[in-house]
């Protein structure tokens, strides 16, 4: 048991670190509490100045407008489908790409790694990407939102470094027992890589859940728009009528409705993150530091 006492400079440094982390936590939590409180408050409280961290009166009219709006739920479903498909595709392709790159026996491994790293710094740009999506016939399709960013170079390198640290003796032992490469990949490498793959899934899920710009470029039908695109229209234009011309909705123009939509849109990420946090920290540290 380590009984060494900390010196005074170490104690002061630790308190400073805790103080800074507490200030960052407060700076993150208070705006969320402000939005949550105002989304449940009457219109006179919403339009008043000052901070409102604790509700003094309740009015759920904004949530009623959101929950009874067909377009919001349609876009909600589109975002869920987009995020789920993107996570499955990105995690699968990233893992299958990182595994061979982690092997010293891969011919010209340094060249292929460098070739992939170049894509982090240079790209064709927005116009060539738009033309490519159009030529491939992906316009107004959910695949136009998923396929162009199916693999992230940064995440690919993180997974590669993680897999590289798995002892080769495990694979050699499995081969001696008669296991082939596919069996080793699925039954040995994949379970051991779950922490870093959970990190990839979290990064990918947050990105696709919050993305709206690509939907604005590639999606023409309002019924195929994602939630963040509808939310953007609500926040900028101030009413649901401008975001629902195809559904013939009645115009609604309340600040509480905007805030209620914000809360509804971020709830899934808030609910999922605590379950992935331990994998997120472990996978990021091991995958990025080692190798």
PDB file of C-alpha atoms in Angstrom:
ATOM      1  CA  UNK A   1       0.000   0.000   0.000  1.00  0.00           C
ATOM      2  CA  UNK A   2       1.393   3.401  -0.959  1.00  0.00           C
ATOM      3  CA  UNK A   3       1.507   5.632   2.143  1.00  0.00           C
ATOM      4  CA  UNK A   4       3.623   8.434   0.661  1.00  0.00           C
ATOM      5  CA  UNK A   5       2.158  11.813   1.552  1.00  0.00           C
ATOM      6  CA  UNK A   6       1.733  14.409  -1.154  1.00  0.00           C
ATOM      7  CA  UNK A   7       3.823  17.541  -0.980  1.00  0.00           C
ATOM      8  CA  UNK A   8       2.151  20.930  -0.696  1.00  0.00           C
ATOM      9  CA  UNK A   9       2.806  21.838  -4.384  1.00  0.00           C
ATOM     10  CA  UNK A  10       1.165  18.553  -5.425  1.00  0.00           C
ATOM     11  CA  UNK A  11      -1.845  19.234  -3.214  1.00  0.00           C
ATOM     12  CA  UNK A  12      -2.203  22.780  -4.573  1.00  0.00           C
ATOM     13  CA  UNK A  13      -1.935  21.491  -8.134  1.00  0.00           C
ATOM     14  CA  UNK A  14      -4.584  18.828  -7.502  1.00  0.00           C
ATOM     15  CA  UNK A  15      -6.989  21.410  -6.072  1.00  0.00           C
ATOM     16  CA  UNK A  16      -6.377  23.685  -9.059  1.00  0.00           C
ATOM     17  CA  UNK A  17      -7.157  20.839 -11.450  1.00  0.00           C
ATOM     18  CA  UNK A  18     -10.371  20.014  -9.566  1.00  0.00           C
ATOM     19  CA  UNK A  19     -11.336  23.692  -9.537  1.00  0.00           C
ATOM     20  CA  UNK A  20     -10.812  24.048 -13.291  1.00  0.00           C
ATOM     21  CA  UNK A  21     -12.779  20.861 -13.981  1.00  0.00           C
ATOM     22  CA  UNK A  22     -15.586  22.076 -11.718  1.00  0.00           C
ATOM     23  CA  UNK A  23     -15.729  25.405 -13.555  1.00  0.00           C
ATOM     24  CA  UNK A  24     -15.855  23.627 -16.920  1.00  0.00           C
ATOM     25  CA  UNK A  25     -18.628  21.359 -15.621  1.00  0.00           C
ATOM     26  CA  UNK A  26     -20.642  24.337 -14.396  1.00  0.00           C
ATOM     27  CA  UNK A  27     -20.104  26.188 -17.681  1.00  0.00           C
ATOM     28  CA  UNK A  28     -21.458  23.143 -19.514  1.00  0.00           C
ATOM     29  CA  UNK A  29     -24.344  22.365 -17.168  1.00  0.00           C
ATOM     30  CA  UNK A  30     -25.823  25.835 -16.632  1.00  0.00           C
ATOM     31  CA  UNK A  31     -26.729  26.540 -20.302  1.00  0.00           C
ATOM     32  CA  UNK A  32     -28.422  23.148 -20.474  1.00  0.00           C
ATOM     33  CA  UNK A  33     -30.398  23.903 -17.306  1.00  0.00           C
ATOM     34  CA  UNK A  34     -31.366  27.284 -18.745  1.00  0.00           C
ATOM     35  CA  UNK A  35     -32.744  25.699 -21.912  1.00  0.00           C
ATOM     36  CA  UNK A  36     -34.479  22.894 -20.007  1.00  0.00           C
ATOM     37  CA  UNK A  37     -36.133  25.319 -17.583  1.00  0.00           C
ATOM     38  CA  UNK A  38     -37.299  27.741 -20.258  1.00  0.00           C
ATOM     39  CA  UNK A  39     -38.685  24.910 -22.389  1.00  0.00           C
ATOM     40  CA  UNK A  40     -41.086  24.098 -19.532  1.00  0.00           C
ATOM     41  CA  UNK A  41     -41.899  27.692 -18.540  1.00  0.00           C
ATOM     42  CA  UNK A  42     -44.725  30.068 -19.531  1.00  0.00           C
ATOM     43  CA  UNK A  43     -44.129  32.501 -22.359  1.00  0.00           C
ATOM     44  CA  UNK A  44     -43.710  35.485 -20.007  1.00  0.00           C
ATOM     45  CA  UNK A  45     -40.798  33.715 -18.285  1.00  0.00           C
ATOM     46  CA  UNK A  46     -39.266  32.708 -21.621  1.00  0.00           C
ATOM     47  CA  UNK A  47     -39.347  36.281 -22.892  1.00  0.00           C
ATOM     48  CA  UNK A  48     -37.917  37.734 -19.677  1.00  0.00           C
ATOM     49  CA  UNK A  49     -34.240  38.514 -19.135  1.00  0.00           C
ATOM     50  CA  UNK A  50     -31.906  36.823 -16.688  1.00  0.00           C
ATOM     51  CA  UNK A  51     -31.023  33.292 -15.721  1.00  0.00           C
ATOM     52  CA  UNK A  52     -33.677  30.671 -15.010  1.00  0.00           C
ATOM     53  CA  UNK A  53     -32.108  27.469 -13.734  1.00  0.00           C
ATOM     54  CA  UNK A  54     -35.080  26.249 -11.672  1.00  0.00           C
ATOM     55  CA  UNK A  55     -38.671  26.311 -13.011  1.00  0.00           C
ATOM     56  CA  UNK A  56     -40.991  28.639 -11.079  1.00  0.00           C
ATOM     57  CA  UNK A  57     -44.030  27.752 -13.183  1.00  0.00           C
ATOM     58  CA  UNK A  58     -44.771  25.027 -15.697  1.00  0.00           C
ATOM     59  CA  UNK A  59     -46.183  25.306 -19.189  1.00  0.00           C
ATOM     60  CA  UNK A  60     -45.648  22.369 -21.544  1.00  0.00           C
ATOM     61  CA  UNK A  61     -47.222  24.017 -24.589  1.00  0.00           C
ATOM     62  CA  UNK A  62     -43.918  23.872 -26.457  1.00  0.00           C
ATOM     63  CA  UNK A  63     -43.624  20.122 -25.908  1.00  0.00           C
ATOM     64  CA  UNK A  64     -47.236  19.601 -26.961  1.00  0.00           C
ATOM     65  CA  UNK A  65     -46.523  21.384 -30.250  1.00  0.00           C
ATOM     66  CA  UNK A  66     -43.445  19.209 -30.794  1.00  0.00           C
ATOM     67  CA  UNK A  67     -45.117  15.902 -29.911  1.00  0.00           C
ATOM     68  CA  UNK A  68     -48.129  16.609 -32.127  1.00  0.00           C
ATOM     69  CA  UNK A  69     -46.021  17.619 -35.112  1.00  0.00           C
ATOM     70  CA  UNK A  70     -45.805  14.897 -37.744  1.00  0.00           C
ATOM     71  CA  UNK A  71     -42.826  16.396 -39.562  1.00  0.00           C
ATOM     72  CA  UNK A  72     -40.653  16.431 -36.459  1.00  0.00           C
ATOM     73  CA  UNK A  73     -41.343  12.761 -35.747  1.00  0.00           C
ATOM     74  CA  UNK A  74     -40.695  11.855 -39.380  1.00  0.00           C
ATOM     75  CA  UNK A  75     -37.362  13.648 -39.312  1.00  0.00           C
ATOM     76  CA  UNK A  76     -36.661  12.047 -35.926  1.00  0.00           C
ATOM     77  CA  UNK A  77     -37.111   8.623 -37.493  1.00  0.00           C
ATOM     78  CA  UNK A  78     -34.901   9.597 -40.441  1.00  0.00           C
ATOM     79  CA  UNK A  79     -32.141  10.650 -38.057  1.00  0.00           C
ATOM     80  CA  UNK A  80     -32.400   7.442 -36.042  1.00  0.00           C
ATOM     81  CA  UNK A  81     -32.182   5.320 -39.198  1.00  0.00           C
ATOM     82  CA  UNK A  82     -29.300   7.391 -40.525  1.00  0.00           C
ATOM     83  CA  UNK A  83     -27.361   7.175 -37.263  1.00  0.00           C
ATOM     84  CA  UNK A  84     -27.930   3.436 -36.833  1.00  0.00           C
ATOM     85  CA  UNK A  85     -26.894   2.591 -40.400  1.00  0.00           C
ATOM     86  CA  UNK A  86     -23.867   4.877 -40.199  1.00  0.00           C
ATOM     87  CA  UNK A  87     -22.665   3.329 -36.939  1.00  0.00           C
ATOM     88  CA  UNK A  88     -22.946  -0.230 -38.279  1.00  0.00           C
ATOM     89  CA  UNK A  89     -21.269   0.627 -41.580  1.00  0.00           C
ATOM     90  CA  UNK A  90     -18.508   2.808 -40.138  1.00  0.00           C
ATOM     91  CA  UNK A  91     -17.607   0.420 -37.319  1.00  0.00           C
ATOM     92  CA  UNK A  92     -17.529  -2.546 -39.710  1.00  0.00           C
ATOM     93  CA  UNK A  93     -15.452  -0.861 -42.422  1.00  0.00           C
ATOM     94  CA  UNK A  94     -13.100   0.796 -39.937  1.00  0.00           C
ATOM     95  CA  UNK A  95     -12.398  -2.469 -38.142  1.00  0.00           C
ATOM     96  CA  UNK A  96     -11.927  -4.428 -41.374  1.00  0.00           C
ATOM     97  CA  UNK A  97      -9.587  -1.719 -42.690  1.00  0.00           C
ATOM     98  CA  UNK A  98      -7.590  -1.300 -39.481  1.00  0.00           C
ATOM     99  CA  UNK A  99      -6.911  -4.991 -38.892  1.00  0.00           C
ATOM    100  CA  UNK A 100      -4.742  -5.637 -41.982  1.00  0.00           C
ATOM    101  CA  UNK A 101      -2.970  -2.284 -41.547  1.00  0.00           C
ATOM    102  CA  UNK A 102      -1.890  -3.370 -38.064  1.00  0.00           C
ATOM    103  CA  UNK A 103      -0.083  -6.434 -39.407  1.00  0.00           C
ATOM    104  CA  UNK A 104       3.629  -6.284 -40.141  1.00  0.00           C
ATOM    105  CA  UNK A 105       3.143  -8.977 -42.792  1.00  0.00           C
ATOM    106  CA  UNK A 106       0.995  -6.682 -44.965  1.00  0.00           C
ATOM    107  CA  UNK A 107       2.953  -5.914 -48.174  1.00  0.00           C
ATOM    108  CA  UNK A 108       3.923  -2.239 -48.434  1.00  0.00           C
ATOM    109  CA  UNK A 109       2.201  -1.466 -45.146  1.00  0.00           C
ATOM    110  CA  UNK A 110       4.035   1.850 -44.725  1.00  0.00           C
ATOM    111  CA  UNK A 111       2.984   3.010 -48.180  1.00  0.00           C
ATOM    112  CA  UNK A 112      -0.690   2.152 -47.657  1.00  0.00           C
ATOM    113  CA  UNK A 113      -0.715   3.782 -44.228  1.00  0.00           C
ATOM    114  CA  UNK A 114       0.852   6.954 -45.622  1.00  0.00           C
ATOM    115  CA  UNK A 115      -1.548   6.924 -48.563  1.00  0.00           C
ATOM    116  CA  UNK A 116      -4.485   6.825 -46.163  1.00  0.00           C
ATOM    117  CA  UNK A 117      -3.035   9.520 -43.894  1.00  0.00           C
ATOM    118  CA  UNK A 118      -2.783  11.924 -46.859  1.00  0.00           C
ATOM    119  CA  UNK A 119      -6.589  11.957 -47.068  1.00  0.00           C
ATOM    120  CA  UNK A 120      -6.669  13.653 -43.655  1.00  0.00           C
ATOM    121  CA  UNK A 121      -5.029  16.753 -45.118  1.00  0.00           C
ATOM    122  CA  UNK A 122      -6.138  16.834 -48.749  1.00  0.00           C
ATOM    123  CA  UNK A 123      -9.548  16.249 -50.320  1.00  0.00           C
ATOM    124  CA  UNK A 124     -11.337  17.036 -53.554  1.00  0.00           C
ATOM    125  CA  UNK A 125     -13.578  19.635 -51.933  1.00  0.00           C
ATOM    126  CA  UNK A 126     -17.303  20.198 -51.717  1.00  0.00           C
ATOM    127  CA  UNK A 127     -18.118  20.611 -55.422  1.00  0.00           C
ATOM    128  CA  UNK A 128     -16.416  17.378 -56.607  1.00  0.00           C
ATOM    129  CA  UNK A 129     -18.096  15.540 -53.745  1.00  0.00           C
ATOM    130  CA  UNK A 130     -21.489  16.917 -54.721  1.00  0.00           C
ATOM    131  CA  UNK A 131     -20.915  15.940 -58.373  1.00  0.00           C
ATOM    132  CA  UNK A 132     -19.837  12.442 -57.329  1.00  0.00           C
ATOM    133  CA  UNK A 133     -22.955  11.924 -55.202  1.00  0.00           C
ATOM    134  CA  UNK A 134     -25.110  13.164 -58.082  1.00  0.00           C
ATOM    135  CA  UNK A 135     -23.426  10.954 -60.687  1.00  0.00           C
ATOM    136  CA  UNK A 136     -23.790   7.898 -58.456  1.00  0.00           C
ATOM    137  CA  UNK A 137     -27.541   8.528 -58.235  1.00  0.00           C
ATOM    138  CA  UNK A 138     -27.549   9.025 -54.468  1.00  0.00           C
ATOM    139  CA  UNK A 139     -29.357  12.375 -54.459  1.00  0.00           C
ATOM    140  CA  UNK A 140     -32.418  12.525 -52.217  1.00  0.00           C
ATOM    141  CA  UNK A 141     -31.382   9.216 -50.662  1.00  0.00           C
ATOM    142  CA  UNK A 142     -30.289   8.400 -47.130  1.00  0.00           C
ATOM    143  CA  UNK A 143     -27.131   6.816 -48.558  1.00  0.00           C
ATOM    144  CA  UNK A 144     -25.939  10.241 -49.690  1.00  0.00           C
ATOM    145  CA  UNK A 145     -25.682  11.096 -45.990  1.00  0.00           C
ATOM    146  CA  UNK A 146     -23.839   7.921 -44.998  1.00  0.00           C
ATOM    147  CA  UNK A 147     -21.516   6.689 -47.754  1.00  0.00           C
ATOM    148  CA  UNK A 148     -19.370   9.837 -48.332  1.00  0.00           C
ATOM    149  CA  UNK A 149     -18.161   9.759 -44.734  1.00  0.00           C
ATOM    150  CA  UNK A 150     -18.365   6.042 -44.079  1.00  0.00           C
ATOM    151  CA  UNK A 151     -14.703   5.860 -42.977  1.00  0.00           C
ATOM    152  CA  UNK A 152     -12.857   8.447 -40.906  1.00  0.00           C
ATOM    153  CA  UNK A 153      -9.087   8.375 -41.369  1.00  0.00           C
ATOM    154  CA  UNK A 154      -8.500   9.485 -37.799  1.00  0.00           C
ATOM    155  CA  UNK A 155     -10.692   6.733 -36.350  1.00  0.00           C
ATOM    156  CA  UNK A 156      -9.126   4.189 -38.698  1.00  0.00           C
ATOM    157  CA  UNK A 157      -5.673   5.031 -37.323  1.00  0.00           C
ATOM    158  CA  UNK A 158      -6.927   4.912 -33.736  1.00  0.00           C
ATOM    159  CA  UNK A 159      -8.344   1.406 -34.269  1.00  0.00           C
ATOM    160  CA  UNK A 160      -5.192   0.354 -36.120  1.00  0.00           C
ATOM    161  CA  UNK A 161      -3.003   1.375 -33.174  1.00  0.00           C
ATOM    162  CA  UNK A 162      -5.325  -0.404 -30.752  1.00  0.00           C
ATOM    163  CA  UNK A 163      -5.320  -3.675 -32.706  1.00  0.00           C
ATOM    164  CA  UNK A 164      -1.550  -3.410 -33.160  1.00  0.00           C
ATOM    165  CA  UNK A 165      -1.120  -3.632 -29.370  1.00  0.00           C
ATOM    166  CA  UNK A 166      -2.954  -6.964 -29.121  1.00  0.00           C
ATOM    167  CA  UNK A 167      -0.271  -9.641 -28.501  1.00  0.00           C
ATOM    168  CA  UNK A 168       0.483 -11.719 -31.571  1.00  0.00           C
ATOM    169  CA  UNK A 169       0.896 -14.736 -29.309  1.00  0.00           C
ATOM    170  CA  UNK A 170      -2.885 -14.941 -29.050  1.00  0.00           C
ATOM    171  CA  UNK A 171      -3.218 -15.385 -32.799  1.00  0.00           C
ATOM    172  CA  UNK A 172      -0.332 -17.828 -32.967  1.00  0.00           C
ATOM    173  CA  UNK A 173      -1.874 -19.925 -30.200  1.00  0.00           C
ATOM    174  CA  UNK A 174      -5.230 -19.925 -31.995  1.00  0.00           C
ATOM    175  CA  UNK A 175      -3.605 -21.008 -35.256  1.00  0.00           C
ATOM    176  CA  UNK A 176      -1.913 -23.890 -33.447  1.00  0.00           C
ATOM    177  CA  UNK A 177      -5.361 -24.978 -32.296  1.00  0.00           C
ATOM    178  CA  UNK A 178      -6.589 -25.002 -35.903  1.00  0.00           C
ATOM    179  CA  UNK A 179      -8.317 -21.613 -36.108  1.00  0.00           C
ATOM    180  CA  UNK A 180      -8.263 -19.831 -39.457  1.00  0.00           C
ATOM    181  CA  UNK A 181      -7.918 -16.094 -40.033  1.00  0.00           C
ATOM    182  CA  UNK A 182     -11.679 -15.426 -40.049  1.00  0.00           C
ATOM    183  CA  UNK A 183     -12.168 -17.293 -36.769  1.00  0.00           C
ATOM    184  CA  UNK A 184      -9.292 -15.388 -35.168  1.00  0.00           C
ATOM    185  CA  UNK A 185     -10.697 -12.085 -36.375  1.00  0.00           C
ATOM    186  CA  UNK A 186     -14.231 -12.734 -35.084  1.00  0.00           C
ATOM    187  CA  UNK A 187     -13.595 -14.685 -31.892  1.00  0.00           C
ATOM    188  CA  UNK A 188     -10.338 -13.132 -30.646  1.00  0.00           C
ATOM    189  CA  UNK A 189      -9.579  -9.744 -32.181  1.00  0.00           C
ATOM    190  CA  UNK A 190     -13.145  -8.461 -32.294  1.00  0.00           C
ATOM    191  CA  UNK A 191     -14.005  -9.065 -28.597  1.00  0.00           C
ATOM    192  CA  UNK A 192     -10.710  -7.537 -27.486  1.00  0.00           C
ATOM    193  CA  UNK A 193     -11.355  -4.487 -29.691  1.00  0.00           C
ATOM    194  CA  UNK A 194     -14.760  -3.662 -28.220  1.00  0.00           C
ATOM    195  CA  UNK A 195     -13.515  -0.636 -26.209  1.00  0.00           C
ATOM    196  CA  UNK A 196     -12.087   1.143 -29.241  1.00  0.00           C
ATOM    197  CA  UNK A 197     -15.032   0.112 -31.430  1.00  0.00           C
ATOM    198  CA  UNK A 198     -17.393   1.603 -28.848  1.00  0.00           C
ATOM    199  CA  UNK A 199     -15.382   4.808 -29.154  1.00  0.00           C
ATOM    200  CA  UNK A 200     -15.796   4.743 -32.932  1.00  0.00           C
ATOM    201  CA  UNK A 201     -19.515   4.098 -32.545  1.00  0.00           C
ATOM    202  CA  UNK A 202     -19.894   7.043 -30.163  1.00  0.00           C
ATOM    203  CA  UNK A 203     -17.958   9.445 -32.394  1.00  0.00           C
ATOM    204  CA  UNK A 204     -19.919   8.319 -35.431  1.00  0.00           C
ATOM    205  CA  UNK A 205     -23.275   8.460 -33.690  1.00  0.00           C
ATOM    206  CA  UNK A 206     -22.760  11.975 -32.339  1.00  0.00           C
ATOM    207  CA  UNK A 207     -21.561  13.228 -35.716  1.00  0.00           C
ATOM    208  CA  UNK A 208     -24.488  11.839 -37.696  1.00  0.00           C
ATOM    209  CA  UNK A 209     -27.039  12.812 -35.067  1.00  0.00           C
ATOM    210  CA  UNK A 210     -25.930  16.448 -35.208  1.00  0.00           C
ATOM    211  CA  UNK A 211     -25.246  16.678 -38.966  1.00  0.00           C
ATOM    212  CA  UNK A 212     -27.488  18.865 -41.124  1.00  0.00           C
ATOM    213  CA  UNK A 213     -25.366  20.452 -43.860  1.00  0.00           C
ATOM    214  CA  UNK A 214     -25.163  17.353 -46.051  1.00  0.00           C
ATOM    215  CA  UNK A 215     -28.917  16.916 -45.709  1.00  0.00           C
ATOM    216  CA  UNK A 216     -29.397  20.463 -46.974  1.00  0.00           C
ATOM    217  CA  UNK A 217     -27.216  19.667 -49.999  1.00  0.00           C
ATOM    218  CA  UNK A 218     -28.453  16.244 -51.032  1.00  0.00           C
ATOM    219  CA  UNK A 219     -32.033  15.876 -49.750  1.00  0.00           C
ATOM    220  CA  UNK A 220     -34.811  17.688 -51.654  1.00  0.00           C
ATOM    221  CA  UNK A 221     -37.872  16.016 -50.142  1.00  0.00           C
ATOM    222  CA  UNK A 222     -38.925  17.494 -46.816  1.00  0.00           C
ATOM    223  CA  UNK A 223     -40.178  14.118 -45.582  1.00  0.00           C
ATOM    224  CA  UNK A 224     -36.626  12.736 -45.942  1.00  0.00           C
ATOM    225  CA  UNK A 225     -34.932  15.548 -44.039  1.00  0.00           C
ATOM    226  CA  UNK A 226     -33.141  14.774 -40.773  1.00  0.00           C
ATOM    227  CA  UNK A 227     -34.085  16.215 -37.392  1.00  0.00           C
ATOM    228  CA  UNK A 228     -31.264  18.744 -37.206  1.00  0.00           C
ATOM    229  CA  UNK A 229     -32.285  20.259 -40.531  1.00  0.00           C
ATOM    230  CA  UNK A 230     -35.858  20.734 -39.286  1.00  0.00           C
ATOM    231  CA  UNK A 231     -34.505  22.096 -36.008  1.00  0.00           C
ATOM    232  CA  UNK A 232     -32.371  24.580 -37.906  1.00  0.00           C
ATOM    233  CA  UNK A 233     -35.400  25.847 -39.791  1.00  0.00           C
ATOM    234  CA  UNK A 234     -37.362  26.188 -36.565  1.00  0.00           C
ATOM    235  CA  UNK A 235     -34.605  28.068 -34.747  1.00  0.00           C
ATOM    236  CA  UNK A 236     -33.763  30.391 -37.653  1.00  0.00           C
ATOM    237  CA  UNK A 237     -37.244  31.011 -39.041  1.00  0.00           C
ATOM    238  CA  UNK A 238     -39.080  30.875 -35.740  1.00  0.00           C
ATOM    239  CA  UNK A 239     -42.081  28.766 -36.715  1.00  0.00           C
ATOM    240  CA  UNK A 240     -43.015  25.272 -37.758  1.00  0.00           C
ATOM    241  CA  UNK A 241     -44.950  26.428 -40.793  1.00  0.00           C
ATOM    242  CA  UNK A 242     -41.737  27.235 -42.648  1.00  0.00           C
ATOM    243  CA  UNK A 243     -40.494  23.735 -41.830  1.00  0.00           C
ATOM    244  CA  UNK A 244     -43.653  21.966 -42.890  1.00  0.00           C
ATOM    245  CA  UNK A 245     -44.968  23.380 -46.115  1.00  0.00           C
ATOM    246  CA  UNK A 246     -45.634  19.879 -47.425  1.00  0.00           C
ATOM    247  CA  UNK A 247     -47.769  18.861 -44.461  1.00  0.00           C
ATOM    248  CA  UNK A 248     -50.012  21.937 -44.238  1.00  0.00           C
ATOM    249  CA  UNK A 249     -49.323  22.629 -40.571  1.00  0.00           C
ATOM    250  CA  UNK A 250     -50.667  25.535 -38.599  1.00  0.00           C
ATOM    251  CA  UNK A 251     -48.042  28.191 -37.929  1.00  0.00           C
ATOM    252  CA  UNK A 252     -46.554  28.178 -34.443  1.00  0.00           C
ATOM    253  CA  UNK A 253     -44.134  30.864 -33.305  1.00  0.00           C
ATOM    254  CA  UNK A 254     -43.082  30.444 -29.703  1.00  0.00           C
ATOM    255  CA  UNK A 255     -39.655  30.520 -28.110  1.00  0.00           C
ATOM    256  CA  UNK A 256     -40.630  27.664 -25.796  1.00  0.00           C
ATOM    257  CA  UNK A 257     -41.361  25.488 -28.820  1.00  0.00           C
ATOM    258  CA  UNK A 258     -37.820  26.078 -30.120  1.00  0.00           C
ATOM    259  CA  UNK A 259     -36.327  25.180 -26.745  1.00  0.00           C
ATOM    260  CA  UNK A 260     -38.524  22.096 -26.424  1.00  0.00           C
ATOM    261  CA  UNK A 261     -37.312  20.912 -29.820  1.00  0.00           C
ATOM    262  CA  UNK A 262     -33.709  21.410 -28.694  1.00  0.00           C
ATOM    263  CA  UNK A 263     -34.273  19.272 -25.611  1.00  0.00           C
ATOM    264  CA  UNK A 264     -36.029  16.526 -27.550  1.00  0.00           C
ATOM    265  CA  UNK A 265     -33.232  16.423 -30.124  1.00  0.00           C
ATOM    266  CA  UNK A 266     -30.376  15.968 -27.628  1.00  0.00           C
ATOM    267  CA  UNK A 267     -32.020  13.493 -25.241  1.00  0.00           C
ATOM    268  CA  UNK A 268     -30.890  10.311 -27.079  1.00  0.00           C
ATOM    269  CA  UNK A 269     -27.211  11.316 -26.975  1.00  0.00           C
ATOM    270  CA  UNK A 270     -27.465  12.202 -23.280  1.00  0.00           C
ATOM    271  CA  UNK A 271     -29.078   8.832 -22.531  1.00  0.00           C
ATOM    272  CA  UNK A 272     -26.574   6.757 -24.520  1.00  0.00           C
ATOM    273  CA  UNK A 273     -23.318   8.432 -23.492  1.00  0.00           C
ATOM    274  CA  UNK A 274     -23.167   7.199 -19.837  1.00  0.00           C
ATOM    275  CA  UNK A 275     -23.262   3.586 -21.024  1.00  0.00           C
ATOM    276  CA  UNK A 276     -20.362   4.121 -23.450  1.00  0.00           C
ATOM    277  CA  UNK A 277     -18.235   6.452 -21.335  1.00  0.00           C
ATOM    278  CA  UNK A 278     -15.909   3.809 -19.869  1.00  0.00           C
ATOM    279  CA  UNK A 279     -15.262   2.325 -23.326  1.00  0.00           C
ATOM    280  CA  UNK A 280     -14.843   5.796 -24.779  1.00  0.00           C
ATOM    281  CA  UNK A 281     -12.071   6.774 -22.333  1.00  0.00           C
ATOM    282  CA  UNK A 282     -10.245   3.444 -22.508  1.00  0.00           C
ATOM    283  CA  UNK A 283     -10.464   3.123 -26.284  1.00  0.00           C
ATOM    284  CA  UNK A 284      -9.300   6.680 -26.932  1.00  0.00           C
ATOM    285  CA  UNK A 285      -6.301   6.456 -24.583  1.00  0.00           C
ATOM    286  CA  UNK A 286      -5.057   3.073 -25.754  1.00  0.00           C
ATOM    287  CA  UNK A 287      -5.770   3.630 -29.431  1.00  0.00           C
ATOM    288  CA  UNK A 288      -4.175   7.064 -29.704  1.00  0.00           C
ATOM    289  CA  UNK A 289      -1.220   6.866 -27.309  1.00  0.00           C
ATOM    290  CA  UNK A 290       0.216   3.465 -28.060  1.00  0.00           C
ATOM    291  CA  UNK A 291       1.502   2.131 -31.365  1.00  0.00           C
TER     292      UNK A 291
END
